[in-house]
Tab-separated table of C-alpha atoms and ligand atoms in Angstrom:
chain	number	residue	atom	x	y	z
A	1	UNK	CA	0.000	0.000	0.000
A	2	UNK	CA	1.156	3.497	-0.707
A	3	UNK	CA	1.116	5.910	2.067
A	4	UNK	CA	1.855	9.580	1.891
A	5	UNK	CA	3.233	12.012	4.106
A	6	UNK	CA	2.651	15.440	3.747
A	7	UNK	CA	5.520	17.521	4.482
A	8	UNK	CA	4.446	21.016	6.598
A	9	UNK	CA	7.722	22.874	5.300
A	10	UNK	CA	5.175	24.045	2.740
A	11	UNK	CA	2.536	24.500	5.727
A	12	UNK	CA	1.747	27.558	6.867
A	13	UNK	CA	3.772	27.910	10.305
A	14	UNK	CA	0.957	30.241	11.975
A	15	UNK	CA	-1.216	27.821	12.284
A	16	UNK	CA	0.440	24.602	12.305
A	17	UNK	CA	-1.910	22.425	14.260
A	18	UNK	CA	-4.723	23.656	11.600
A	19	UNK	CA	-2.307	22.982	9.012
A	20	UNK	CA	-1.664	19.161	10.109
A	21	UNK	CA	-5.194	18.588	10.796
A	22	UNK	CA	-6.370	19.685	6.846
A	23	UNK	CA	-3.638	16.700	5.605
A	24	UNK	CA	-4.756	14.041	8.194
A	25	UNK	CA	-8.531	14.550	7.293
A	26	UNK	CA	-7.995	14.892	3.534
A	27	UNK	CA	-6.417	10.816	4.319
A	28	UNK	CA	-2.362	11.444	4.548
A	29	UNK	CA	-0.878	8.729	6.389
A	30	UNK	CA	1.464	10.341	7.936
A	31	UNK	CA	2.705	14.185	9.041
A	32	UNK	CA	6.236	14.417	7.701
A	33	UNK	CA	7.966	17.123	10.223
A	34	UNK	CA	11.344	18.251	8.322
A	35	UNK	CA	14.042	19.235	11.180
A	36	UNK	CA	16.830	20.939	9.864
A	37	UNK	CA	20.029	22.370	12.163
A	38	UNK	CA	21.876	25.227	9.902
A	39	UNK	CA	24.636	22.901	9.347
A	40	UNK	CA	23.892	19.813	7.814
A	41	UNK	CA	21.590	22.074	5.704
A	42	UNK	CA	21.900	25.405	5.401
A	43	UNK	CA	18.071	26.593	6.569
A	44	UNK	CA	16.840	25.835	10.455
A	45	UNK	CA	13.417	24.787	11.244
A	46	UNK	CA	11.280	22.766	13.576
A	47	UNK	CA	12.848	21.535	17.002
A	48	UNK	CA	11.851	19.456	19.442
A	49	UNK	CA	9.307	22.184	21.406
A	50	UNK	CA	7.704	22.274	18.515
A	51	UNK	CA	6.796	18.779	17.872
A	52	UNK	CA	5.490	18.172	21.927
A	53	UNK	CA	3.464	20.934	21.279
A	54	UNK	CA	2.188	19.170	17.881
A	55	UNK	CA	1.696	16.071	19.516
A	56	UNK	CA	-0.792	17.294	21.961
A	57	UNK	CA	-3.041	18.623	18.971
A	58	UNK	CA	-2.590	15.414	16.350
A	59	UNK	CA	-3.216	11.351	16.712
A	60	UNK	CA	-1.360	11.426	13.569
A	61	UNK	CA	2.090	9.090	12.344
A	62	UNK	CA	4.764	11.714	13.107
A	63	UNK	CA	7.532	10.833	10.281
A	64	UNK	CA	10.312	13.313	12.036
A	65	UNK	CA	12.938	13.744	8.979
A	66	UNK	CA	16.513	14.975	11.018
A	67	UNK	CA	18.691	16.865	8.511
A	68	UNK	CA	21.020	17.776	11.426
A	69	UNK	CA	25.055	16.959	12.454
A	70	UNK	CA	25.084	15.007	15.601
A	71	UNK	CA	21.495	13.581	15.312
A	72	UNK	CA	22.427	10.959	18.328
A	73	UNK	CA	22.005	14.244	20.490
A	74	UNK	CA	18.484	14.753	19.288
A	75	UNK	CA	17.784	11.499	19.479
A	76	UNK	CA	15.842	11.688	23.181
A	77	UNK	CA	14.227	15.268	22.453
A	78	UNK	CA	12.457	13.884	19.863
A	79	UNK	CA	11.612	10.985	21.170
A	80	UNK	CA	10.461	12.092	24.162
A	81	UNK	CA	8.294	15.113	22.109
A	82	UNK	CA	6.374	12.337	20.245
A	83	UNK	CA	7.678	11.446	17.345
A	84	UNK	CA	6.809	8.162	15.786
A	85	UNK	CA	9.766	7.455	13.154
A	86	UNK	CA	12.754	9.526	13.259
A	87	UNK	CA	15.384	9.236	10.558
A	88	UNK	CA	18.473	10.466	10.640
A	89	UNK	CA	21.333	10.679	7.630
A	90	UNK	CA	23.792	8.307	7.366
A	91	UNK	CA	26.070	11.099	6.024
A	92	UNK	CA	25.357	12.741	9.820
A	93	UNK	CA	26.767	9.364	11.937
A	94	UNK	CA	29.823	7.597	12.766
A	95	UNK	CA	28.484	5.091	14.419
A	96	UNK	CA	24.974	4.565	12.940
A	97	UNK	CA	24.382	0.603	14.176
A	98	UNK	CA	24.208	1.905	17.645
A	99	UNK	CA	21.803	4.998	16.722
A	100	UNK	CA	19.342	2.118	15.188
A	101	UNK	CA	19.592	0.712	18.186
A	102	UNK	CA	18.887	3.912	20.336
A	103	UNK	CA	16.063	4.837	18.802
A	104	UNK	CA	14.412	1.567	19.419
A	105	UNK	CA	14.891	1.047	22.665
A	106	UNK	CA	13.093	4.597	22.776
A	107	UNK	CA	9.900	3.233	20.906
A	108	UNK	CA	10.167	4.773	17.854
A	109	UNK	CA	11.067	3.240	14.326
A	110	UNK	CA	13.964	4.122	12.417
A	111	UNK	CA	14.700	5.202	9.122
A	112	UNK	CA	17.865	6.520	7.135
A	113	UNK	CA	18.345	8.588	4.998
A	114	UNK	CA	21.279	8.935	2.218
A	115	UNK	CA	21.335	12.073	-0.454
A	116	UNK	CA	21.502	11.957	-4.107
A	117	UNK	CA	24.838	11.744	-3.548
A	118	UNK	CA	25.416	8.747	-1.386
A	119	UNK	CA	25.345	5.133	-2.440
A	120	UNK	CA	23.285	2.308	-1.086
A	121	UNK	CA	26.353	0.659	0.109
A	122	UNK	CA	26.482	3.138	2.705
A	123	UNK	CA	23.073	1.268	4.348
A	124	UNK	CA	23.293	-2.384	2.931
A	125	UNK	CA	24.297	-4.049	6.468
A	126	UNK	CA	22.030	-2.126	7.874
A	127	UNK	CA	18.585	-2.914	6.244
A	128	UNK	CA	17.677	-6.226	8.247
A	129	UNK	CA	17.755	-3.934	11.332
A	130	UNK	CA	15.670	-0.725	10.361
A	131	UNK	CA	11.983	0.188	9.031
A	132	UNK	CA	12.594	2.489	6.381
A	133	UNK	CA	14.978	3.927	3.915
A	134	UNK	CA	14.570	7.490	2.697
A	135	UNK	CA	15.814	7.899	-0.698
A	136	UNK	CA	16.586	12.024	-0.853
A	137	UNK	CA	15.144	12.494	-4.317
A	138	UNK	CA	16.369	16.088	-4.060
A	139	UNK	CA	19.572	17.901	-2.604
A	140	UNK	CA	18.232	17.923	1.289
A	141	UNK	CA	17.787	21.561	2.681
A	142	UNK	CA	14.352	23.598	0.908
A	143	UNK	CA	11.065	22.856	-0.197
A	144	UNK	CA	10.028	23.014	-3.999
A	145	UNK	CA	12.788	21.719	-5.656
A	146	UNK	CA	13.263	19.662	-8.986
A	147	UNK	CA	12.997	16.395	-9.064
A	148	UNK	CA	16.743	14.453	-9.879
A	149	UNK	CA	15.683	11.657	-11.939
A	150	UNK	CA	18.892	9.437	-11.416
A	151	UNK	CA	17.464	9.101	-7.836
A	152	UNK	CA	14.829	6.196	-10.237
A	153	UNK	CA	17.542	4.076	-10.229
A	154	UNK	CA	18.445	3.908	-7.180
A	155	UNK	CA	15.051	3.174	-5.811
A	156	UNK	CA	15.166	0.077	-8.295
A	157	UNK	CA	18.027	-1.425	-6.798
A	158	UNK	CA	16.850	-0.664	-3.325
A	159	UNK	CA	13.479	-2.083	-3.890
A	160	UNK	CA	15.180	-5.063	-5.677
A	161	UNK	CA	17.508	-5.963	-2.396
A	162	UNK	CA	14.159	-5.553	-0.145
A	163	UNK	CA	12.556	-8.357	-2.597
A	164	UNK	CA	15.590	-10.820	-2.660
A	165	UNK	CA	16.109	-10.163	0.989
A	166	UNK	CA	12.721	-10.611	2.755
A	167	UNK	CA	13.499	-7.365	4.322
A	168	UNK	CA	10.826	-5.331	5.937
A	169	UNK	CA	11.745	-2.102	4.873
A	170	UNK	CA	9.742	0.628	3.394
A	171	UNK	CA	11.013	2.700	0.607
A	172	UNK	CA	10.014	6.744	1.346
A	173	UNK	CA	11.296	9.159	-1.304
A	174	UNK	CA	11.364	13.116	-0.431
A	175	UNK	CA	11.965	15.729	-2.718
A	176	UNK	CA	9.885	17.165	-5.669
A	177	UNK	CA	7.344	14.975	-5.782
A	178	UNK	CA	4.075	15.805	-7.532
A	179	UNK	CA	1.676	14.003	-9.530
A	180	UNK	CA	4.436	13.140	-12.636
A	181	UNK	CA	7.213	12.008	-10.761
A	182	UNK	CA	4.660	10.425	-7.922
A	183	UNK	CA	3.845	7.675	-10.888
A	184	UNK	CA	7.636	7.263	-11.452
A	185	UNK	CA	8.813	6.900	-8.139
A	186	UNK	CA	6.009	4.505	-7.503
A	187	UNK	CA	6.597	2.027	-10.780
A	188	UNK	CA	10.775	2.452	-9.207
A	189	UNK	CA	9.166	0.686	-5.978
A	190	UNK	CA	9.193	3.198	-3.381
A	191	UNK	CA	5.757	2.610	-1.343
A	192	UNK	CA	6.040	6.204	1.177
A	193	UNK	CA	5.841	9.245	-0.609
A	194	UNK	CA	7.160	12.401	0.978
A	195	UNK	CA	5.619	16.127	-0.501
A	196	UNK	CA	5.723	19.151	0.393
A	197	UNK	CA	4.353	22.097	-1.927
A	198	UNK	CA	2.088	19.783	-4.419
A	199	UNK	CA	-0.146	19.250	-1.478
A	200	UNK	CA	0.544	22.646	0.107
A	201	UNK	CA	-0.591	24.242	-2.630
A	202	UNK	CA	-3.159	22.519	-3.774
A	203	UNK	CA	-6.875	23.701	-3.767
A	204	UNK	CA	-7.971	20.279	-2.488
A	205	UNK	CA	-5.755	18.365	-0.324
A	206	UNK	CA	-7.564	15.111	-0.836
A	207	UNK	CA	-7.677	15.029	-4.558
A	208	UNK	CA	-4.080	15.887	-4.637
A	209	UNK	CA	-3.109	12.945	-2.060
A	210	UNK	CA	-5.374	10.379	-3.992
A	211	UNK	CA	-3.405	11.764	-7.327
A	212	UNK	CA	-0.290	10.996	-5.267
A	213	UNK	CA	-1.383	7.345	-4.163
A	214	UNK	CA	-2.580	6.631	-7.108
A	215	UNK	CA	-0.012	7.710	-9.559
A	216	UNK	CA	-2.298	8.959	-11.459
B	1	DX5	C1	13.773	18.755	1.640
B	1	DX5	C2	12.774	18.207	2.651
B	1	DX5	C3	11.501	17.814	2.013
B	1	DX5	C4	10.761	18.950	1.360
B	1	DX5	C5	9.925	18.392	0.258
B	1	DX5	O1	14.979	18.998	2.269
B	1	DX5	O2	13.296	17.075	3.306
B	1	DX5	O3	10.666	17.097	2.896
B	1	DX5	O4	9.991	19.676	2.227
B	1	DX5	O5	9.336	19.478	-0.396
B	1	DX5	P1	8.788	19.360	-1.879
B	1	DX5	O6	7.769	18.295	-1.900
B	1	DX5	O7	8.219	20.725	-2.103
B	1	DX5	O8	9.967	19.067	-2.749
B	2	ZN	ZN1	11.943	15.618	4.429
């Protein structure tokens, strides 16, 4: 099944908790909070406050996206504010086995996350022990960006290993998604769909999450 996850970049950050309640009735899946630190990326956005203060407003699937340096310092904050997957870089962590690890033992499921740049290789001993893999499917750091279509390959191959492998892994792709590149990244094999303005900006949330389940 494909699930999608609204990212509230594109939200309107005056009224957030309105914001996250329009994507969870029009049938999003989950809310797709994008953290970013100034350094890893160059903007800063949502921290941990923020997300607590979320939590106490929304039932939803918090899918907290960390584009920060030093995630394993975040990882409690986050936790602790009520997130439900956090997933952290691989390009952030030394030692990313024992972040896995952390984050489970606080209750939440992990995903990583690897740019355009950065092979699956990087993640490959990793897959039996985590829940997602987020294929960057744009240069992390701002909203609206174009879609890089060599990401497509990529999301093959991962989706291919998955199969062989038995693994239970789902494949979420961020970054200029929107109702053309939704059907490609879908037919690739990716089954979570991260996006940010196309739903944003749409007139009607709901037809423009069906369009992106669809892929059609
Ligand atoms: C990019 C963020 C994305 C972004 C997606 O760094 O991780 O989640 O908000 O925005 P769109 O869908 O507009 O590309
Ligand atoms: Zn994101």
């Amino acid at each position: 099944m494909i699930k999608i996850a609204p990212s509230i970049l594109s939200a309107d950050f005056s009224h957030l908790a309105d914001e996250i309640n329009k994507i969870t009735s029009a049938g999003a899946e989950y809310v797709h909070i994008d953290v970013m630190d100034g350094s890893f990326v160059p903007n800063i956005t949502i921290g941990s406050p923020v997300v607590a203060s979320l939590r106490k407003v929304s039932k939803a699937v918090f899918d907290v996206h960390l584009m920060v340096d030093h995630p394993e310092t975040q990882i409690a904050a986050f936790a602790e504010a009520g997130a439900d997957i956090i997933t952290f870089h691989i390009e952030t962590v030394k030692h990313a086995h024992r972040l896995v690890e952390e984050i489970k033992a606080r209750g939440c499921k992990v995903g990583i996350a690897l740019n355009p740049g950065t092979s699956l290789f990087s993640i490959e001993e990793l897959l039996s022990d985590i829940d997602m893999v987020l294929i960057m499917t744009v240069d992390p750091g701002f909203g609206g960006q174009k879609f890089i279509s060599s990401t497509l390959d990529k999301i093959e191959r991962l989706r291919g290993i998955v199969e062989d492998n038995a693994f239970d892994v789902d494949i979420e792709v961020d970054g200029g998604i929107n109702a053309n590149t939704a059907k490609l990244v879908i037919e690739a094999g990716a089954n979570v769909l991260v996006a940010g303005s196309f739903i944003y900006s749409a007139t009607n949330a709901s037809a423009a999450i069906a369009t992106l389940r669809t892929g059609l």
